[in-house]
Short mmCIF file of C-alpha atoms in Angstrom, two decimals:
data_model
loop_
_atom_site.label_atom_id
_atom_site.label_comp_id
_atom_site.label_asym_id
_atom_site.label_seq_id
_atom_site.Cartn_x
_atom_site.Cartn_y
_atom_site.Cartn_z
CA UNK A 1 -1.24 -9.99 -20.67
CA UNK A 2 1.09 -7.09 -19.98
CA UNK A 3 3.94 -6.43 -22.28
CA UNK A 4 4.05 -6.50 -26.01
CA UNK A 5 6.12 -4.76 -28.69
CA UNK A 6 6.95 -1.09 -28.97
CA UNK A 7 9.99 1.00 -28.15
CA UNK A 8 12.39 3.63 -29.43
CA UNK A 9 11.35 7.01 -30.81
CA UNK A 10 7.85 5.91 -31.82
CA UNK A 11 7.12 4.73 -28.27
CA UNK A 12 8.43 7.97 -26.76
CA UNK A 13 6.40 10.08 -29.16
CA UNK A 14 3.28 8.05 -28.37
CA UNK A 15 3.88 8.55 -24.64
CA UNK A 16 3.70 12.28 -25.23
CA UNK A 17 0.37 12.12 -27.08
CA UNK A 18 -2.07 12.80 -24.31
CA UNK A 19 -5.71 11.98 -24.72
CA UNK A 20 -6.88 13.85 -21.66
CA UNK A 21 -10.26 12.84 -20.28
CA UNK A 22 -12.42 14.38 -22.94
CA UNK A 23 -11.95 11.66 -25.57
CA UNK A 24 -10.19 13.99 -28.06
CA UNK A 25 -6.95 12.05 -28.49
CA UNK A 26 -6.64 12.51 -32.25
CA UNK A 27 -7.36 16.26 -32.11
CA UNK A 28 -4.39 16.68 -29.75
CA UNK A 29 -1.98 14.79 -32.01
CA UNK A 30 -0.32 17.79 -33.69
CA UNK A 31 -0.10 20.27 -30.81
CA UNK A 32 1.44 17.82 -28.35
CA UNK A 33 4.56 17.61 -30.50
CA UNK A 34 5.83 20.96 -29.22
CA UNK A 35 7.53 21.43 -25.85
CA UNK A 36 4.97 24.07 -24.88
CA UNK A 37 2.09 21.71 -25.63
CA UNK A 38 3.79 18.94 -23.65
CA UNK A 39 4.25 21.21 -20.62
CA UNK A 40 0.64 22.38 -20.85
CA UNK A 41 -0.70 18.84 -20.96
CA UNK A 42 1.73 17.74 -18.24
CA UNK A 43 0.48 20.54 -15.98
CA UNK A 44 -3.12 19.47 -16.60
CA UNK A 45 -2.30 15.81 -15.90
CA UNK A 46 -0.40 16.83 -12.77
CA UNK A 47 -3.49 18.69 -11.56
CA UNK A 48 -5.62 15.57 -12.05
CA UNK A 49 -3.07 13.36 -10.35
CA UNK A 50 -2.61 15.64 -7.34
CA UNK A 51 -6.38 16.02 -7.03
CA UNK A 52 -6.33 12.28 -6.34
CA UNK A 53 -2.84 11.85 -4.88
CA UNK A 54 -2.91 14.74 -2.38
CA UNK A 55 -5.85 13.50 -0.28
CA UNK A 56 -4.80 9.87 -0.89
CA UNK A 57 -1.30 10.61 0.44
CA UNK A 58 -2.75 12.35 3.49
CA UNK A 59 -5.12 9.43 4.09
CA UNK A 60 -2.33 6.86 3.79
CA UNK A 61 0.02 8.84 6.04
CA UNK A 62 -2.70 9.49 8.63
CA UNK A 63 -3.78 5.86 8.80
CA UNK A 64 -0.20 4.61 8.92
CA UNK A 65 0.48 7.16 11.65
CA UNK A 66 -2.00 5.41 13.91
CA UNK A 67 0.46 2.55 14.30
CA UNK A 68 3.54 4.77 14.10
CA UNK A 69 2.33 7.03 16.93
CA UNK A 70 1.60 3.92 18.98
CA UNK A 71 5.24 2.91 18.40
CA UNK A 72 6.45 6.33 19.58
CA UNK A 73 4.49 6.01 22.84
CA UNK A 74 5.78 2.44 23.29
CA UNK A 75 9.38 3.61 22.85
CA UNK A 76 9.04 5.82 25.91
CA UNK A 77 7.78 2.93 28.05
CA UNK A 78 10.84 0.67 27.55
CA UNK A 79 13.06 -0.75 24.81
CA UNK A 80 11.34 -4.14 25.25
CA UNK A 81 7.91 -2.56 24.78
CA UNK A 82 9.19 -0.76 21.67
CA UNK A 83 10.48 -4.05 20.25
CA UNK A 84 7.26 -5.89 21.11
CA UNK A 85 4.97 -3.27 19.56
CA UNK A 86 7.18 -3.06 16.48
CA UNK A 87 7.25 -6.85 16.10
CA UNK A 88 3.48 -7.14 16.48
CA UNK A 89 2.92 -4.18 14.17
CA UNK A 90 5.35 -5.32 11.47
CA UNK A 91 5.07 -9.09 11.68
CA UNK A 92 1.65 -10.15 13.05
CA UNK A 93 -0.50 -7.14 12.11
CA UNK A 94 1.81 -6.58 9.14
CA UNK A 95 0.93 -10.03 7.86
CA UNK A 96 -2.81 -9.30 8.24
CA UNK A 97 -2.41 -5.81 6.77
CA UNK A 98 -0.65 -7.19 3.72
CA UNK A 99 -3.26 -9.87 3.05
CA UNK A 100 -6.33 -7.67 3.59
CA UNK A 101 -4.86 -4.61 1.84
CA UNK A 102 -3.80 -6.79 -1.06
CA UNK A 103 -7.14 -8.54 -1.42
CA UNK A 104 -8.98 -5.24 -1.09
CA UNK A 105 -6.78 -3.80 -3.83
CA UNK A 106 -8.57 -5.98 -6.36
CA UNK A 107 -11.25 -3.28 -6.22
CA UNK A 108 -8.78 -0.78 -7.67
CA UNK A 109 -8.90 -2.75 -10.92
CA UNK A 110 -12.56 -3.76 -10.75
CA UNK A 111 -14.15 -0.54 -9.50
CA UNK A 112 -11.77 1.67 -11.46
CA UNK A 113 -12.45 0.04 -14.83
CA UNK A 114 -16.20 -0.25 -14.13
CA UNK A 115 -16.32 3.44 -13.18
CA UNK A 116 -14.42 4.38 -16.36
CA UNK A 117 -16.90 2.30 -18.38
CA UNK A 118 -19.78 4.10 -16.56
CA UNK A 119 -21.19 0.89 -15.06
CA UNK A 120 -21.64 2.45 -11.62
CA UNK A 121 -24.02 -0.17 -10.30
CA UNK A 122 -21.22 -2.74 -10.28
CA UNK A 123 -19.21 -0.83 -7.67
CA UNK A 124 -21.53 -1.55 -4.75
CA UNK A 125 -21.73 -5.24 -5.65
CA UNK A 126 -17.94 -5.43 -5.87
CA UNK A 127 -17.62 -3.75 -2.46
CA UNK A 128 -19.93 -6.25 -0.78
CA UNK A 129 -18.20 -9.22 -2.42
CA UNK A 130 -14.89 -7.94 -1.13
CA UNK A 131 -16.28 -7.63 2.41
CA UNK A 132 -17.43 -11.26 2.30
CA UNK A 133 -14.08 -12.56 1.05
CA UNK A 134 -11.92 -10.43 3.35
CA UNK A 135 -13.89 -11.23 6.51
CA UNK A 136 -13.73 -14.94 5.68
CA UNK A 137 -9.97 -14.58 5.25
CA UNK A 138 -9.73 -12.71 8.58
CA UNK A 139 -11.36 -15.65 10.37
CA UNK A 140 -8.76 -17.94 8.78
CA UNK A 141 -5.97 -15.64 10.03
CA UNK A 142 -7.10 -15.70 13.67
CA UNK A 143 -4.66 -18.52 14.64
CA UNK A 144 -1.76 -16.23 13.72
CA UNK A 145 -2.91 -13.82 16.44
CA UNK A 146 -3.81 -16.55 18.93
CA UNK A 147 -0.47 -18.33 18.61
CA UNK A 148 1.80 -15.37 17.88
CA UNK A 149 4.35 -16.19 20.60
CA UNK A 150 5.18 -19.75 19.42
CA UNK A 151 5.18 -18.55 15.80
CA UNK A 152 7.73 -15.83 16.62
CA UNK A 153 9.81 -18.30 18.65
CA UNK A 154 9.76 -20.69 15.69
CA UNK A 155 11.52 -17.97 13.68
CA UNK A 156 14.06 -17.62 16.53
CA UNK A 157 12.80 -14.25 17.70
CA UNK A 158 14.15 -13.10 21.08
CA UNK A 159 12.17 -14.91 23.84
CA UNK A 160 11.21 -11.76 25.76
CA UNK A 161 10.15 -9.89 22.63
CA UNK A 162 8.11 -12.89 21.43
CA UNK A 163 6.27 -13.22 24.75
CA UNK A 164 5.23 -9.56 25.00
CA UNK A 165 4.40 -9.28 21.28
CA UNK A 166 2.25 -12.43 21.54
CA UNK A 167 0.27 -10.97 24.42
CA UNK A 168 -0.23 -7.72 22.52
CA UNK A 169 -1.44 -9.67 19.46
CA UNK A 170 -4.40 -11.02 21.41
CA UNK A 171 -5.51 -7.47 22.17
CA UNK A 172 -5.21 -6.47 18.50
CA UNK A 173 -7.73 -8.94 17.03
CA UNK A 174 -10.40 -6.20 16.54
CA UNK A 175 -7.95 -4.37 14.27
CA UNK A 176 -7.83 -7.43 12.00
CA UNK A 177 -11.55 -7.17 11.20
CA UNK A 178 -11.31 -3.38 10.85
CA UNK A 179 -8.78 -4.00 8.07
CA UNK A 180 -11.25 -6.36 6.36
CA UNK A 181 -13.88 -3.61 6.14
CA UNK A 182 -11.62 -0.60 5.64
CA UNK A 183 -9.58 -1.48 2.56
CA UNK A 184 -12.52 -2.42 0.29
CA UNK A 185 -14.26 0.81 1.33
CA UNK A 186 -11.13 2.80 0.49
CA UNK A 187 -10.82 1.35 -3.00
CA UNK A 188 -14.56 1.80 -3.59
CA UNK A 189 -14.27 5.51 -2.73
CA UNK A 190 -10.98 6.03 -4.58
CA UNK A 191 -12.40 4.69 -7.84
CA UNK A 192 -15.00 7.49 -7.69
CA UNK A 193 -12.38 10.10 -6.69
CA UNK A 194 -14.06 10.50 -3.28
CA UNK A 195 -10.64 10.94 -1.75
CA UNK A 196 -11.29 14.17 0.16
CA UNK A 197 -13.92 12.51 2.36
CA UNK A 198 -11.42 9.79 3.25
CA UNK A 199 -8.80 12.41 4.11
CA UNK A 200 -11.12 14.31 6.44
CA UNK A 201 -12.20 11.15 8.28
CA UNK A 202 -8.58 10.02 8.63
CA UNK A 203 -7.55 13.44 9.98
CA UNK A 204 -10.21 13.33 12.68
CA UNK A 205 -9.24 9.73 13.51
CA UNK A 206 -5.59 10.73 13.88
CA UNK A 207 -6.40 13.52 16.35
CA UNK A 208 -8.71 11.13 18.21
CA UNK A 209 -5.93 8.51 18.35
CA UNK A 210 -3.28 10.87 19.74
CA UNK A 211 -5.64 12.13 22.44
CA UNK A 212 -6.89 8.67 23.42
CA UNK A 213 -3.41 7.13 23.45
CA UNK A 214 -2.06 9.92 25.63
CA UNK A 215 -4.99 9.53 28.04
CA UNK A 216 -4.71 5.74 28.36
CA UNK A 217 -0.90 5.52 28.51
CA UNK A 218 -0.26 8.77 30.41
CA UNK A 219 -2.78 9.68 33.14
CA UNK A 220 -4.41 6.22 33.24
CA UNK A 221 -1.07 4.33 33.00
CA UNK A 222 -2.54 1.34 31.13
CA UNK A 223 0.72 0.57 29.31
CA UNK A 224 0.52 -1.86 26.38
CA UNK A 225 -3.17 -2.54 27.02
CA UNK A 226 -3.89 1.17 26.64
CA UNK A 227 -1.94 1.26 23.39
CA UNK A 228 -3.98 -1.64 22.03
CA UNK A 229 -7.34 -0.17 23.08
CA UNK A 230 -6.53 3.18 21.47
CA UNK A 231 -5.30 1.63 18.22
CA UNK A 232 -8.33 -0.65 17.86
CA UNK A 233 -10.74 2.19 18.60
CA UNK A 234 -9.07 4.49 16.08
CA UNK A 235 -9.19 1.97 13.23
CA UNK A 236 -12.87 1.29 13.84
CA UNK A 237 -13.48 5.05 13.95
CA UNK A 238 -12.10 5.21 10.38
CA UNK A 239 -14.27 2.29 9.21
CA UNK A 240 -17.51 3.58 10.71
CA UNK A 241 -16.84 7.14 9.49
CA UNK A 242 -16.36 6.02 5.88
CA UNK A 243 -19.31 3.63 6.02
CA UNK A 244 -21.55 6.40 7.34
CA UNK A 245 -20.47 8.61 4.43
CA UNK A 246 -21.53 5.91 1.94
CA UNK A 247 -24.83 5.08 3.63
CA UNK A 248 -25.79 8.77 3.79
CA UNK A 249 -26.07 8.78 -0.02
CA UNK A 250 -22.84 10.46 -1.09
CA UNK A 251 -22.11 7.72 -3.66
CA UNK A 252 -25.24 7.86 -5.85
CA UNK A 253 -25.44 5.14 -8.46
CA UNK A 254 -22.46 3.29 -7.01
CA UNK A 255 -24.17 2.30 -3.74
CA UNK A 256 -27.71 1.00 -4.14
CA UNK A 257 -28.02 -0.90 -0.88
CA UNK A 258 -27.16 -4.47 0.01
CA UNK A 259 -27.62 -6.92 -2.85
CA UNK A 260 -27.79 -10.74 -2.97
CA UNK A 261 -25.61 -10.55 -6.11
CA UNK A 262 -22.71 -10.03 -3.71
CA UNK A 263 -22.85 -13.77 -2.99
CA UNK A 264 -22.67 -14.76 -6.68
CA UNK A 265 -19.59 -15.28 -8.85
CA UNK A 266 -17.33 -15.29 -5.80
CA UNK A 267 -14.79 -17.72 -7.29
CA UNK A 268 -13.63 -15.49 -10.17
CA UNK A 269 -13.71 -12.47 -7.86
CA UNK A 270 -11.69 -14.30 -5.22
CA UNK A 271 -9.06 -15.31 -7.76
CA UNK A 272 -8.30 -11.69 -8.64
CA UNK A 273 -8.40 -10.75 -4.93
CA UNK A 274 -5.91 -13.49 -4.11
CA UNK A 275 -3.68 -12.36 -6.99
CA UNK A 276 -3.71 -8.81 -5.63
CA UNK A 277 -2.97 -10.12 -2.15
CA UNK A 278 -0.07 -12.30 -3.25
CA UNK A 279 1.43 -9.42 -5.23
CA UNK A 280 1.30 -6.91 -2.37
CA UNK A 281 2.00 -9.37 0.45
CA UNK A 282 5.26 -10.40 -1.15
CA UNK A 283 6.23 -6.72 -0.94
CA UNK A 284 5.02 -6.13 2.64
CA UNK A 285 6.50 -9.36 3.99
CA UNK A 286 9.86 -8.60 2.44
CA UNK A 287 10.53 -6.00 5.14
CA UNK A 288 8.78 -8.12 7.76
CA UNK A 289 11.50 -10.73 7.15
CA UNK A 290 14.09 -8.02 7.77
CA UNK A 291 12.74 -7.55 11.32
CA UNK A 292 12.61 -11.30 11.97
CA UNK A 293 16.10 -12.06 10.62
CA UNK A 294 17.69 -9.12 12.45
CA UNK A 295 16.29 -10.64 15.66
CA UNK A 296 18.89 -13.39 15.23
CA UNK A 297 21.87 -11.01 15.33
CA UNK A 298 23.99 -10.32 18.40
CA UNK A 299 22.53 -7.66 20.73
CA UNK A 300 19.13 -8.40 19.20
CA UNK A 301 17.09 -5.87 21.19
CA UNK A 302 19.18 -2.90 20.01
CA UNK A 303 19.33 -4.23 16.44
CA UNK A 304 15.56 -4.82 16.26
CA UNK A 305 14.85 -1.41 17.81
CA UNK A 306 17.10 0.35 15.26
CA UNK A 307 15.60 -1.45 12.27
CA UNK A 308 12.10 -0.92 13.68
CA UNK A 309 12.62 2.85 13.86
CA UNK A 310 13.94 2.94 10.29
CA UNK A 311 11.14 0.76 8.93
CA UNK A 312 8.64 2.94 10.80
CA UNK A 313 10.00 6.05 9.07
CA UNK A 314 10.25 4.07 5.84
CA UNK A 315 6.56 3.25 6.22
CA UNK A 316 5.69 6.93 6.44
CA UNK A 317 7.56 7.59 3.19
CA UNK A 318 5.95 4.59 1.53
CA UNK A 319 2.53 5.97 2.49
CA UNK A 320 3.34 9.08 0.43
CA UNK A 321 4.00 6.90 -2.59
CA UNK A 322 0.97 4.76 -1.79
CA UNK A 323 -0.92 7.97 -2.48
CA UNK A 324 0.70 8.06 -5.93
CA UNK A 325 -0.02 4.32 -6.19
CA UNK A 326 -3.72 4.96 -5.56
CA UNK A 327 -3.82 7.95 -7.90
CA UNK A 328 -2.13 6.24 -10.85
CA UNK A 329 -4.17 3.09 -10.30
CA UNK A 330 -7.38 5.12 -10.52
CA UNK A 331 -6.13 7.06 -13.56
CA UNK A 332 -4.97 3.89 -15.39
CA UNK A 333 -8.11 1.86 -14.63
CA UNK A 334 -10.46 4.77 -15.42
CA UNK A 335 -8.74 5.59 -18.72
CA UNK A 336 -8.51 1.94 -19.79
CA UNK A 337 -12.16 1.43 -18.87
CA UNK A 338 -13.04 4.47 -20.99
CA UNK A 339 -10.89 3.21 -23.90
CA UNK A 340 -8.21 5.95 -23.82
CA UNK A 341 -4.76 4.30 -24.05
CA UNK A 342 -2.76 7.47 -24.82
CA UNK A 343 -4.10 9.21 -21.73
CA UNK A 344 -3.05 6.12 -19.76
CA UNK A 345 0.55 6.34 -20.99
CA UNK A 346 0.79 10.05 -20.37
CA UNK A 347 -0.54 9.72 -16.81
CA UNK A 348 2.14 7.11 -16.07
CA UNK A 349 4.89 9.36 -17.43
CA UNK A 350 3.80 12.36 -15.35
CA UNK A 351 3.38 10.49 -12.08
CA UNK A 352 6.82 8.86 -12.43
CA UNK A 353 8.42 12.27 -12.91
CA UNK A 354 6.75 13.58 -9.74
CA UNK A 355 7.53 10.53 -7.61
CA UNK A 356 11.22 10.41 -8.56
CA UNK A 357 11.60 14.11 -7.66
CA UNK A 358 10.08 13.50 -4.22
CA UNK A 359 12.20 10.37 -3.75
CA UNK A 360 15.37 12.38 -4.33
CA UNK A 361 14.23 14.90 -1.71
CA UNK A 362 13.76 12.10 0.85
CA UNK A 363 17.16 10.65 -0.06
CA UNK A 364 18.95 13.93 0.65
CA UNK A 365 16.97 14.60 3.84
CA UNK A 366 17.86 11.23 5.40
CA UNK A 367 21.58 11.65 4.65
CA UNK A 368 21.58 15.12 6.23
CA UNK A 369 19.58 14.09 9.33
CA UNK A 370 20.80 10.54 9.92
CA UNK A 371 22.38 11.39 13.30
CA UNK A 372 19.17 12.78 14.80
CA UNK A 373 16.07 11.17 13.23
CA UNK A 374 16.10 8.23 15.68
CA UNK A 375 15.96 10.41 18.81
CA UNK A 376 12.17 11.01 18.96
CA UNK A 377 11.54 7.25 19.07
CA UNK A 378 13.76 6.22 21.99
CA UNK A 379 15.67 7.44 25.05
CA UNK A 380 18.40 4.83 24.49
CA UNK A 381 21.55 6.47 23.01
CA UNK A 382 22.85 3.07 21.79
CA UNK A 383 19.73 2.64 19.67
CA UNK A 384 20.07 6.19 18.29
CA UNK A 385 23.66 5.41 17.21
CA UNK A 386 22.54 2.15 15.63
CA UNK A 387 19.87 4.03 13.67
CA UNK A 388 22.46 6.53 12.43
CA UNK A 389 24.65 3.68 11.16
CA UNK A 390 21.80 2.62 8.85
CA UNK A 391 21.50 6.07 7.25
CA UNK A 392 23.05 5.30 3.85
CA UNK A 393 21.24 2.03 3.19
CA UNK A 394 18.01 3.58 4.49
CA UNK A 395 18.38 6.55 2.10
CA UNK A 396 18.82 4.25 -0.91
CA UNK A 397 15.75 2.28 0.19
CA UNK A 398 13.70 5.46 0.11
CA UNK A 399 15.00 6.39 -3.33
CA UNK A 400 14.26 3.00 -4.90
CA UNK A 401 10.83 2.84 -3.32
CA UNK A 402 9.80 6.18 -4.79
CA UNK A 403 9.32 4.37 -8.10
CA UNK A 404 8.27 0.86 -7.13
CA UNK A 405 4.83 1.64 -5.56
CA UNK A 406 3.90 3.76 -8.58
CA UNK A 407 4.71 0.90 -10.95
CA UNK A 408 2.70 -1.45 -8.74
CA UNK A 409 -0.21 0.98 -9.00
CA UNK A 410 0.05 0.83 -12.78
CA UNK A 411 -0.04 -2.98 -12.57
CA UNK A 412 -3.12 -2.97 -10.34
CA UNK A 413 -4.92 -0.46 -12.55
CA UNK A 414 -4.24 -2.66 -15.59
CA UNK A 415 -5.08 -5.95 -13.83
CA UNK A 416 -1.61 -7.56 -13.96
CA UNK A 417 -1.62 -8.74 -10.34
CA UNK A 418 -0.53 -12.32 -10.96
CA UNK A 419 2.29 -11.32 -13.31
CA UNK A 420 3.76 -8.94 -10.72
CA UNK A 421 3.30 -11.56 -7.99
CA UNK A 422 5.63 -13.91 -9.88
CA UNK A 423 8.15 -11.09 -10.41
CA UNK A 424 8.07 -10.19 -6.70
CA UNK A 425 8.55 -13.82 -5.68
CA UNK A 426 11.65 -14.20 -7.82
CA UNK A 427 13.24 -10.82 -7.09
CA UNK A 428 12.51 -10.52 -3.38
CA UNK A 429 12.68 -14.09 -2.15
CA UNK A 430 14.81 -15.76 -4.82
CA UNK A 431 17.45 -13.01 -4.81
CA UNK A 432 16.96 -10.22 -2.22
CA UNK A 433 16.64 -12.20 1.02
CA UNK A 434 19.31 -14.84 0.19
CA UNK A 435 21.83 -12.14 -0.82
CA UNK A 436 21.05 -10.14 2.33
CA UNK A 437 21.39 -13.22 4.55
CA UNK A 438 24.76 -14.15 3.03
CA UNK A 439 26.12 -10.64 3.55
CA UNK A 440 24.73 -10.36 7.10
CA UNK A 441 25.81 -13.73 8.50
CA UNK A 442 28.56 -15.62 6.59
CA UNK A 443 30.19 -12.32 5.54
CA UNK A 444 29.44 -10.64 8.94
CA UNK A 445 27.87 -7.56 7.38
CA UNK A 446 25.36 -7.18 10.23
CA UNK A 447 22.20 -5.12 9.90
CA UNK A 448 23.61 -2.91 7.15
CA UNK A 449 24.60 -5.97 5.13
CA UNK A 450 21.22 -7.60 5.56
CA UNK A 451 19.30 -4.53 4.44
CA UNK A 452 21.74 -3.61 1.69
CA UNK A 453 21.64 -7.11 0.26
CA UNK A 454 17.87 -7.12 0.25
CA UNK A 455 17.92 -3.93 -1.82
CA UNK A 456 19.27 -5.94 -4.76
CA UNK A 457 15.87 -7.59 -4.99
CA UNK A 458 14.04 -4.25 -4.91
CA UNK A 459 16.33 -2.84 -7.60
CA UNK A 460 15.85 -5.82 -9.91
CA UNK A 461 12.07 -5.77 -9.46
CA UNK A 462 11.97 -2.04 -10.28
CA UNK A 463 13.99 -2.54 -13.48
CA UNK A 464 11.69 -5.35 -14.63
CA UNK A 465 8.51 -3.33 -13.94
CA UNK A 466 9.92 -0.33 -15.83
CA UNK A 467 10.68 -2.56 -18.81
CA UNK A 468 7.19 -4.11 -18.78
CA UNK A 469 5.51 -0.70 -18.54
CA UNK A 470 7.54 0.70 -21.44
CA UNK A 471 6.84 -2.28 -23.68
CA UNK A 472 3.13 -2.62 -22.96
CA UNK A 473 0.68 -2.24 -25.84
CA UNK A 474 -1.77 0.12 -24.12
CA UNK A 475 -4.16 0.12 -27.09
CA UNK A 476 -4.60 -3.62 -26.57
CA UNK A 477 -5.02 -3.17 -22.80
CA UNK A 478 -7.78 -0.60 -23.36
CA UNK A 479 -9.59 -2.87 -25.81
CA UNK A 480 -9.47 -5.73 -23.28
CA UNK A 481 -10.79 -3.68 -20.35
CA UNK A 482 -14.43 -4.36 -21.20
CA UNK A 483 -13.83 -8.11 -21.41
CA UNK A 484 -12.25 -7.99 -17.95
CA UNK A 485 -15.34 -6.24 -16.57
CA UNK A 486 -17.53 -8.99 -18.09
CA UNK A 487 -15.27 -11.71 -16.70
CA UNK A 488 -14.96 -10.38 -13.15
CA UNK A 489 -18.43 -8.87 -12.86
CA UNK A 490 -20.25 -12.08 -13.77
CA UNK A 491 -24.00 -11.97 -13.36
CA UNK A 492 -23.85 -8.48 -11.86
CA UNK A 493 -22.89 -7.09 -15.28
CA UNK A 494 -26.02 -8.50 -16.86
CA UNK A 495 -28.22 -6.94 -14.18
CA UNK A 496 -26.57 -3.50 -14.43
CA UNK A 497 -26.82 -3.58 -18.24
CA UNK A 498 -30.57 -4.23 -18.18
#
């Protein structure tokens, strides 16, 4: 499905043969062989990628910041409140986020390839199918919110943290259903390159969230309840803003109103959605396990607070690369849907060069600022020192994860979700977590040992994805894109083709 043949000088030369988006691959064959031609085409591809990635990065950072800002306010209430909000945000809501984001990401493949093949009418049907599946899944996830405290205690989380986090989880149920609507809408808009509208709505939502959180936690002194109310309201602001944009007619051809076809062919659609979810959840939950396992160390509240601050900052960085993830997924799916394999390969090459450069910048910044970057999140000097002690392992995490989300975006754009899910399962849970646990507990490596050991899984997964991407026969992938549209679109394809 993914990898086949190819390598060496021929593969490198092919990677430099850009097709662009005008379908003139063969005409560009000779001129791309010079360095000047390569730089010219790279600059053009960079422009296309940043046209998508810039607003997508801002959208991802802004939406992630809703929870991160909530964590900042919680840190100035008490260390226990900081731990509880972080645990709810990373474990309970993190579980829901991973499942709904992953299932919604199926639309990156479906909508992207349909848009590239100019079958616009399928996009609206796909969106509605995704809403049905994700809201059904959200209902199934309700017990996780309702019984969060005993679930956290089962994993030996600190009793006080589990009790407060469980109470907060009950308040955060509206956010669960906001996720179910938001992520399909995002992928629907991204496939059409409607990323600027998403960025504007997210910017307004972020300003709204800061103001509302300050009002409820500051002057009104509502504490954790105020944090929950503000976070729920802000997520629904994003959902309703994007939905209004669609219903006002800014997606002509792609949105043609509600259609009964949304209820047909749900099984095949659900299978791809579940594959996307498994693939991404295995990545999200990997760091969720870090929070849970660290809760079993001595001085758990300080350890959890330190890791929570690092994972919060890590999340901001990951959102930057989620922007690249979205951009390369759209580029890959659009180009494959349009039957342009060389443009696909060139887009991957350019986005990897950009993401690695930014990852190196983050790596250096963390090492230089490791003694101070924890201070804005807490008034506890012991926690700030604990955060500083994680600086080196945190910096390497940022560097490795500058590449991994981009490669995942390539996989989603090509429709390899199940393949990557198996890779993630083996690398993260077969190797990363066991190695980290052994270093942290039997070898007494503590938090640094746990996190450092887990990085072995991330490194192995990155190497495997690089190898698969290099060896993939993109001509074959492009030729199979139309058959995927037929398979996943079902009866909707027949109607759109009439």
